[in-house]
Structure formats: C-alpha cells, structure tokens
C-alpha cells in the first residue's frame, strides 16, 4: 500500500463529499437559520407557504446541528463507498475520529453569529476583516474563508483517516 496515494484518495473523496453535503444536501432552512441568535434573530420565509417565522439562538443551534449531521453523514457514505471501490480499508477508529473532527470544526465555522462567530473573530485577529465582510464583485469573503477553513480541516481529517488504513 502506498500511504500517500491512500491519503490523496481519501482527501479527494472527503472534499467531494463535503461540497455535496454543504451545497446540495443542506436545506434552505438550515442555510438561512444556522447563524441565528437571540441578539441577531433570523426571519425565515417558507418558499412554499410564504409563512414567515423568526428564529433565535435555540433554533440557530438546532439548524446548525442538523446541517452538520447531514454534512458528516454525506462524508461517511461517500468516503466509505469510495474507499471500498478503491480497495482501501479505513480503520473504524480512524474513520470515527476523522468524522468527529469534521463535524466539530464544521459546526464551529457554520455557527456564524454576527459579532461572535469563530471565523469572524479569526478574520479580525489576522487582519482579514475587510475580506470577511466583502460582498461585492460576485465575491463573498465570509464564504471563501469558511471554505478554506473546511478545506484545511478536511485535510487533517483525511490524514487521520489514513492512519492504519490497509488495502482490501
């Protein structure tokens, strides 16, 4: 077994699954409400009924939790099936640790409570406040910083998943 090839395969599978989980599996409600707080509530309009509801901290946390669960489940299924198809046996403990890291870091990034979110604070501390707040020229700085955060942690998760991996 060539460990670098296993790592590359697992990283590719993880990255693809992450994009699917983040952009196709996540529902509109979770996408809009996951950053809600009592200090910065979110009003959600149901696209089918046009009913408007207002959501605070508890609903924001639930929406973010739901999104992170479906996101991580998407990764588990895609990486599990992909690894099997490629003849890679991922150690169950390494897989669980990688998925736990992915879940936790995704939740941390996606609970973007205005003024309190980890990504916003990191952007401020690293001199990237203007980029974080950029929403012009077809760009969204917070989105790009969010994506780069996820890519970094997915790489660490793939490294963890590679530990003790064997061929079938």
mmCIF file of C-alpha atoms in Angstrom:
data_model
loop_
_atom_site.group_PDB
_atom_site.id
_atom_site.type_symbol
_atom_site.label_atom_id
_atom_site.label_comp_id
_atom_site.label_asym_id
_atom_site.label_seq_id
_atom_site.Cartn_x
_atom_site.Cartn_y
_atom_site.Cartn_z
ATOM 1 C CA UNK A 1 0.000 0.000 0.000
ATOM 2 C CA UNK A 2 1.251 3.479 -0.842
ATOM 3 C CA UNK A 3 0.161 5.699 2.033
ATOM 4 C CA UNK A 4 0.439 8.969 0.004
ATOM 5 C CA UNK A 5 -1.922 7.510 -2.605
ATOM 6 C CA UNK A 6 -4.379 6.440 0.101
ATOM 7 C CA UNK A 7 -4.218 9.923 1.621
ATOM 8 C CA UNK A 8 -4.818 11.544 -1.782
ATOM 9 C CA UNK A 9 -7.776 9.264 -2.464
ATOM 10 C CA UNK A 10 -9.346 9.873 0.943
ATOM 11 C CA UNK A 11 -8.803 13.627 0.662
ATOM 12 C CA UNK A 12 -10.409 13.689 -2.789
ATOM 13 C CA UNK A 13 -13.385 11.683 -1.562
ATOM 14 C CA UNK A 14 -13.713 13.863 1.540
ATOM 15 C CA UNK A 15 -13.541 17.096 -0.470
ATOM 16 C CA UNK A 16 -16.140 15.948 -2.991
ATOM 17 C CA UNK A 17 -18.469 14.711 -0.249
ATOM 18 C CA UNK A 18 -18.048 17.985 1.628
ATOM 19 C CA UNK A 19 -19.147 20.027 -1.367
ATOM 20 C CA UNK A 20 -22.179 17.798 -1.883
ATOM 21 C CA UNK A 21 -23.083 17.913 1.818
ATOM 22 C CA UNK A 22 -22.608 21.667 2.081
ATOM 23 C CA UNK A 23 -24.325 22.765 -1.121
ATOM 24 C CA UNK A 24 -26.751 20.034 -2.236
ATOM 25 C CA UNK A 25 -27.787 18.217 0.936
ATOM 26 C CA UNK A 26 -28.103 21.252 3.221
ATOM 27 C CA UNK A 27 -31.670 22.540 3.118
ATOM 28 C CA UNK A 28 -32.668 26.178 2.723
ATOM 29 C CA UNK A 29 -33.933 26.478 6.298
ATOM 30 C CA UNK A 30 -30.634 25.322 7.822
ATOM 31 C CA UNK A 31 -28.607 27.508 5.462
ATOM 32 C CA UNK A 32 -30.537 30.612 6.488
ATOM 33 C CA UNK A 33 -31.143 29.940 10.195
ATOM 34 C CA UNK A 34 -27.924 28.222 11.403
ATOM 35 C CA UNK A 35 -26.335 31.551 12.402
ATOM 36 C CA UNK A 36 -29.397 32.906 14.234
ATOM 37 C CA UNK A 37 -29.148 34.143 17.813
ATOM 38 C CA UNK A 38 -31.434 35.918 20.238
ATOM 39 C CA UNK A 39 -29.382 39.095 19.687
ATOM 40 C CA UNK A 40 -29.420 38.673 15.896
ATOM 41 C CA UNK A 41 -32.612 36.748 15.050
ATOM 42 C CA UNK A 42 -33.292 35.486 11.545
ATOM 43 C CA UNK A 43 -36.669 35.764 9.849
ATOM 44 C CA UNK A 44 -37.246 32.808 7.556
ATOM 45 C CA UNK A 45 -39.852 32.799 4.813
ATOM 46 C CA UNK A 46 -41.014 29.347 3.785
ATOM 47 C CA UNK A 47 -40.704 29.303 -0.019
ATOM 48 C CA UNK A 48 -43.802 27.127 -0.458
ATOM 49 C CA UNK A 49 -46.227 28.738 2.012
ATOM 50 C CA UNK A 50 -44.679 32.233 2.238
ATOM 51 C CA UNK A 51 -45.162 31.964 6.019
ATOM 52 C CA UNK A 52 -42.589 33.995 7.949
ATOM 53 C CA UNK A 53 -41.110 32.786 11.226
ATOM 54 C CA UNK A 54 -38.448 34.366 13.434
ATOM 55 C CA UNK A 55 -35.656 32.261 14.924
ATOM 56 C CA UNK A 56 -33.175 32.872 17.738
ATOM 57 C CA UNK A 57 -30.307 31.045 19.421
ATOM 58 C CA UNK A 58 -32.014 27.693 20.090
ATOM 59 C CA UNK A 59 -33.275 27.368 16.519
ATOM 60 C CA UNK A 60 -29.924 28.525 15.129
ATOM 61 C CA UNK A 61 -28.105 25.848 17.096
ATOM 62 C CA UNK A 62 -30.607 23.171 16.010
ATOM 63 C CA UNK A 63 -30.354 24.205 12.358
ATOM 64 C CA UNK A 64 -26.554 24.155 12.501
ATOM 65 C CA UNK A 65 -26.578 20.784 14.275
ATOM 66 C CA UNK A 66 -28.946 19.321 11.673
ATOM 67 C CA UNK A 67 -26.774 20.637 8.831
ATOM 68 C CA UNK A 68 -23.572 19.288 10.392
ATOM 69 C CA UNK A 69 -25.159 15.866 10.917
ATOM 70 C CA UNK A 70 -26.284 15.598 7.282
ATOM 71 C CA UNK A 71 -22.925 17.004 6.102
ATOM 72 C CA UNK A 72 -20.966 14.434 8.123
ATOM 73 C CA UNK A 73 -23.293 11.603 7.091
ATOM 74 C CA UNK A 74 -22.719 12.562 3.448
ATOM 75 C CA UNK A 75 -18.972 12.359 4.038
ATOM 76 C CA UNK A 76 -19.263 8.996 5.797
ATOM 77 C CA UNK A 77 -21.289 7.438 2.988
ATOM 78 C CA UNK A 78 -19.233 8.889 0.126
ATOM 79 C CA UNK A 79 -15.837 8.157 1.663
ATOM 80 C CA UNK A 80 -16.938 4.706 2.825
ATOM 81 C CA UNK A 81 -18.256 3.695 -0.595
ATOM 82 C CA UNK A 82 -15.393 5.356 -2.451
ATOM 83 C CA UNK A 83 -12.739 3.753 -0.274
ATOM 84 C CA UNK A 84 -14.366 0.363 -0.729
ATOM 85 C CA UNK A 85 -14.468 0.822 -4.509
ATOM 86 C CA UNK A 86 -10.767 1.759 -4.460
ATOM 87 C CA UNK A 87 -9.833 -1.231 -2.321
ATOM 88 C CA UNK A 88 -8.977 0.840 0.749
ATOM 89 C CA UNK A 89 -9.935 -0.426 4.200
ATOM 90 C CA UNK A 90 -10.210 2.534 6.591
ATOM 91 C CA UNK A 91 -9.743 1.659 10.263
ATOM 92 C CA UNK A 92 -13.050 2.240 12.082
ATOM 93 C CA UNK A 93 -11.433 4.225 14.903
ATOM 94 C CA UNK A 94 -9.587 6.465 12.454
ATOM 95 C CA UNK A 95 -12.780 6.971 10.454
ATOM 96 C CA UNK A 96 -14.735 7.889 13.595
ATOM 97 C CA UNK A 97 -12.039 10.349 14.700
ATOM 98 C CA UNK A 98 -11.882 11.948 11.242
ATOM 99 C CA UNK A 99 -15.664 12.315 11.074
ATOM 100 C CA UNK A 100 -15.824 13.735 14.609
ATOM 101 C CA UNK A 101 -13.196 16.323 13.687
ATOM 102 C CA UNK A 102 -15.077 17.201 10.518
ATOM 103 C CA UNK A 103 -18.382 17.513 12.389
ATOM 104 C CA UNK A 104 -16.964 19.649 15.195
ATOM 105 C CA UNK A 105 -14.964 22.031 13.040
ATOM 106 C CA UNK A 106 -17.876 22.392 10.626
ATOM 107 C CA UNK A 107 -20.216 23.354 13.451
ATOM 108 C CA UNK A 108 -17.679 25.870 14.804
ATOM 109 C CA UNK A 109 -17.381 27.570 11.421
ATOM 110 C CA UNK A 110 -21.042 27.475 10.457
ATOM 111 C CA UNK A 111 -22.449 28.993 13.675
ATOM 112 C CA UNK A 112 -21.710 32.440 12.247
ATOM 113 C CA UNK A 113 -23.429 34.530 14.895
ATOM 114 C CA UNK A 114 -22.744 38.171 13.970
ATOM 115 C CA UNK A 115 -20.010 39.568 16.203
ATOM 116 C CA UNK A 116 -19.413 36.214 17.928
ATOM 117 C CA UNK A 117 -18.588 33.649 15.225
ATOM 118 C CA UNK A 118 -15.178 31.980 15.274
ATOM 119 C CA UNK A 119 -14.460 32.785 11.621
ATOM 120 C CA UNK A 120 -15.307 36.448 12.120
ATOM 121 C CA UNK A 121 -13.049 36.609 15.182
ATOM 122 C CA UNK A 122 -10.210 34.860 13.323
ATOM 123 C CA UNK A 123 -10.617 37.242 10.396
ATOM 124 C CA UNK A 124 -10.405 40.200 12.786
ATOM 125 C CA UNK A 125 -7.306 38.835 14.552
ATOM 126 C CA UNK A 126 -5.489 38.064 11.294
ATOM 127 C CA UNK A 127 -6.231 41.390 9.613
ATOM 128 C CA UNK A 128 -8.841 39.927 7.255
ATOM 129 C CA UNK A 129 -11.894 41.835 8.499
ATOM 130 C CA UNK A 130 -12.378 43.661 5.200
ATOM 131 C CA UNK A 131 -12.173 40.415 3.250
ATOM 132 C CA UNK A 132 -14.585 38.696 5.665
ATOM 133 C CA UNK A 133 -17.162 41.458 5.127
ATOM 134 C CA UNK A 134 -16.586 41.669 1.352
ATOM 135 C CA UNK A 135 -19.817 41.126 -0.538
ATOM 136 C CA UNK A 136 -19.159 42.756 -3.891
ATOM 137 C CA UNK A 137 -17.956 41.934 -7.407
ATOM 138 C CA UNK A 138 -19.532 38.479 -7.158
ATOM 139 C CA UNK A 139 -17.354 37.712 -4.123
ATOM 140 C CA UNK A 140 -18.318 36.776 -0.610
ATOM 141 C CA UNK A 141 -15.348 36.894 1.721
ATOM 142 C CA UNK A 142 -17.023 35.064 4.610
ATOM 143 C CA UNK A 143 -17.929 32.221 2.243
ATOM 144 C CA UNK A 144 -14.354 31.922 0.971
ATOM 145 C CA UNK A 145 -12.875 31.998 4.483
ATOM 146 C CA UNK A 146 -15.460 29.394 5.542
ATOM 147 C CA UNK A 147 -14.497 27.191 2.607
ATOM 148 C CA UNK A 148 -10.772 27.482 3.285
ATOM 149 C CA UNK A 149 -11.395 26.619 6.965
ATOM 150 C CA UNK A 150 -13.255 23.473 5.883
ATOM 151 C CA UNK A 151 -10.567 22.521 3.335
ATOM 152 C CA UNK A 152 -7.874 22.780 5.992
ATOM 153 C CA UNK A 153 -9.730 20.633 8.500
ATOM 154 C CA UNK A 154 -10.745 18.122 5.806
ATOM 155 C CA UNK A 155 -7.040 17.681 5.066
ATOM 156 C CA UNK A 156 -6.360 16.924 8.731
ATOM 157 C CA UNK A 157 -9.358 14.547 8.778
ATOM 158 C CA UNK A 158 -8.025 12.729 5.695
ATOM 159 C CA UNK A 159 -4.634 12.386 7.394
ATOM 160 C CA UNK A 160 -6.352 10.873 10.431
ATOM 161 C CA UNK A 161 -8.418 8.521 8.253
ATOM 162 C CA UNK A 162 -5.236 7.374 6.507
ATOM 163 C CA UNK A 163 -3.800 6.140 9.810
ATOM 164 C CA UNK A 164 -3.924 2.341 9.959
ATOM 165 C CA UNK A 165 -5.590 2.148 6.516
ATOM 166 C CA UNK A 166 -4.908 -1.058 4.615
ATOM 167 C CA UNK A 167 -5.763 -2.460 1.217
ATOM 168 C CA UNK A 168 -8.584 -4.932 0.708
#
